[in-house]
């Protein structure tokens, strides 16, 4: 597994495009990541070069991104970097930097966000927790000063 994992911080540059495919949900958007530095002569922050990435998310992450992320939102994206390029008539035609996302979230250094956990379809129908997930509850006979949750399996 020699994939290049990166973490990119920037702003959503295009509205996320959501699609239902045969393999599941998919979403893509462009991320603009601009370097900033302190110009000591002017004593002010200056924008440097902007890198653009196409961010791809699949399955539940895609569904959650489509309902949570909009143009201009500051986000943090972690995923696998894939750089693609095409050569036409011996000359480089284009180069694209894509991120196959494993995690996407709002950048809380620049604002607040309200998290809402999504229900998995199989657990929502039965009302039970997901398989393999412990049920966290404090037994009634525990003393009131106990601070740690107890896993009941």
XYZ file of C-alpha atoms in Angstrom:
153
model
C 0.000 0.000 0.000
C 2.216 2.799 -1.234
C -0.480 5.378 -1.826
C 0.214 9.035 -1.156
C -2.090 10.215 1.637
C -2.508 13.977 2.018
C -4.450 16.427 4.117
C -5.532 19.573 2.249
C -7.069 22.644 3.874
C -8.926 25.127 1.700
C -12.267 26.384 0.436
C -14.896 24.591 -1.630
C -14.611 26.218 -5.082
C -17.538 24.529 -6.880
C -20.913 23.259 -5.724
C -20.640 19.523 -4.932
C -22.138 17.363 -7.720
C -23.962 14.315 -6.322
C -24.705 11.202 -8.392
C -26.244 7.816 -7.637
C -24.233 5.180 -9.511
C -24.569 1.402 -9.756
C -21.714 1.115 -7.219
C -23.310 3.606 -4.791
C -23.378 7.346 -4.183
C -20.592 9.589 -5.497
C -19.877 13.296 -5.138
C -17.164 15.571 -6.500
C -16.166 19.192 -5.997
C -13.153 21.433 -6.549
C -11.054 22.503 -3.578
C -8.973 25.694 -3.664
C -5.999 25.632 -1.284
C -4.129 28.934 -1.103
C -0.822 29.360 0.698
C -0.626 32.459 2.900
C 2.480 34.045 4.318
C 3.359 37.060 6.417
C 5.011 39.759 4.295
C 7.387 41.287 6.854
C 8.017 44.424 4.753
C 4.302 45.296 4.578
C 3.526 43.633 7.933
C 0.435 41.950 6.468
C -0.698 38.525 5.319
C -0.353 37.897 1.583
C -1.912 35.177 -0.557
C 0.483 32.924 -2.406
C -0.173 30.353 -5.115
C -3.561 28.578 -5.223
C -3.652 24.827 -5.845
C -6.893 23.312 -7.124
C -7.844 19.707 -6.409
C -10.813 17.686 -7.611
C -12.156 15.919 -4.531
C -14.033 12.631 -4.968
C -16.082 10.984 -2.213
C -18.075 7.761 -2.354
C -20.827 5.905 -0.503
C -21.953 7.375 2.837
C -19.264 10.073 2.759
C -20.710 11.280 -0.572
C -24.222 11.473 0.845
C -23.030 13.376 3.925
C -20.929 15.812 1.853
C -23.881 16.546 -0.447
C -25.992 17.519 2.574
C -23.295 19.449 4.446
C -20.872 21.226 2.117
C -21.454 24.300 -0.076
C -19.396 26.685 -2.195
C -17.097 28.838 -0.071
C -17.088 26.540 2.964
C -13.674 26.136 4.609
C -12.934 22.392 4.731
C -10.244 19.881 5.632
C -9.918 16.925 3.233
C -7.891 13.797 3.888
C -7.412 11.199 1.182
C -5.309 9.559 -1.489
C -3.594 11.902 -3.952
C -3.803 10.897 -7.612
C -2.018 13.018 -10.189
C -3.093 12.403 -13.778
C -1.742 13.935 -16.948
C -2.327 13.548 -20.656
C 0.118 14.017 -23.514
C -1.138 14.916 -27.003
C 1.142 15.014 -30.027
C 4.162 14.734 -27.754
C 3.214 17.785 -25.698
C 1.693 17.834 -22.206
C -2.021 18.642 -22.650
C -3.175 18.833 -19.021
C -2.428 17.712 -15.491
C -5.025 17.075 -12.796
C -4.573 16.531 -9.071
C -7.418 14.488 -7.587
C -8.057 13.504 -3.984
C -9.963 10.282 -3.325
C -11.330 11.387 0.047
C -11.552 9.216 3.141
C -12.590 12.103 5.437
C -13.998 15.592 4.863
C -14.988 18.128 7.491
C -15.503 21.815 8.079
C -12.399 23.730 9.193
C -13.304 24.658 12.764
C -10.384 27.087 12.951
C -12.495 29.393 10.757
C -16.032 28.833 12.055
C -18.433 26.553 13.887
C -20.371 23.527 12.733
C -23.241 21.474 14.181
C -22.664 17.722 13.840
C -25.594 15.355 13.303
C -24.927 11.614 13.232
C -26.559 9.781 10.306
C -28.454 6.553 10.771
C -27.428 3.504 8.796
C -30.384 2.048 6.877
C -30.201 -1.394 8.578
C -29.942 0.036 12.095
C -32.683 2.618 11.530
C -35.161 -0.123 10.585
C -34.455 -2.312 13.629
C -33.779 0.456 16.134
C -30.671 -1.413 17.305
C -27.072 -0.335 17.156
C -24.851 -1.426 14.274
C -23.352 -4.943 14.491
C -20.130 -5.028 16.465
C -20.831 -1.646 18.063
C -21.170 -1.654 21.875
C -24.251 -0.260 23.572
C -23.072 2.407 26.023
C -25.126 2.720 29.174
C -24.508 3.172 32.864
C -25.991 0.363 34.986
C -28.426 1.575 37.674
C -26.431 -0.020 40.507
C -23.265 1.982 39.702
C -22.361 4.758 42.123
C -23.189 8.303 41.067
C -19.542 9.396 41.131
C -18.475 7.042 38.294
C -17.397 9.108 35.280
C -16.562 6.470 32.641
C -19.231 4.785 30.448
C -19.567 1.028 30.702
C -19.769 -1.064 27.506
C -22.511 -3.689 27.590
C -22.194 -6.367 24.908
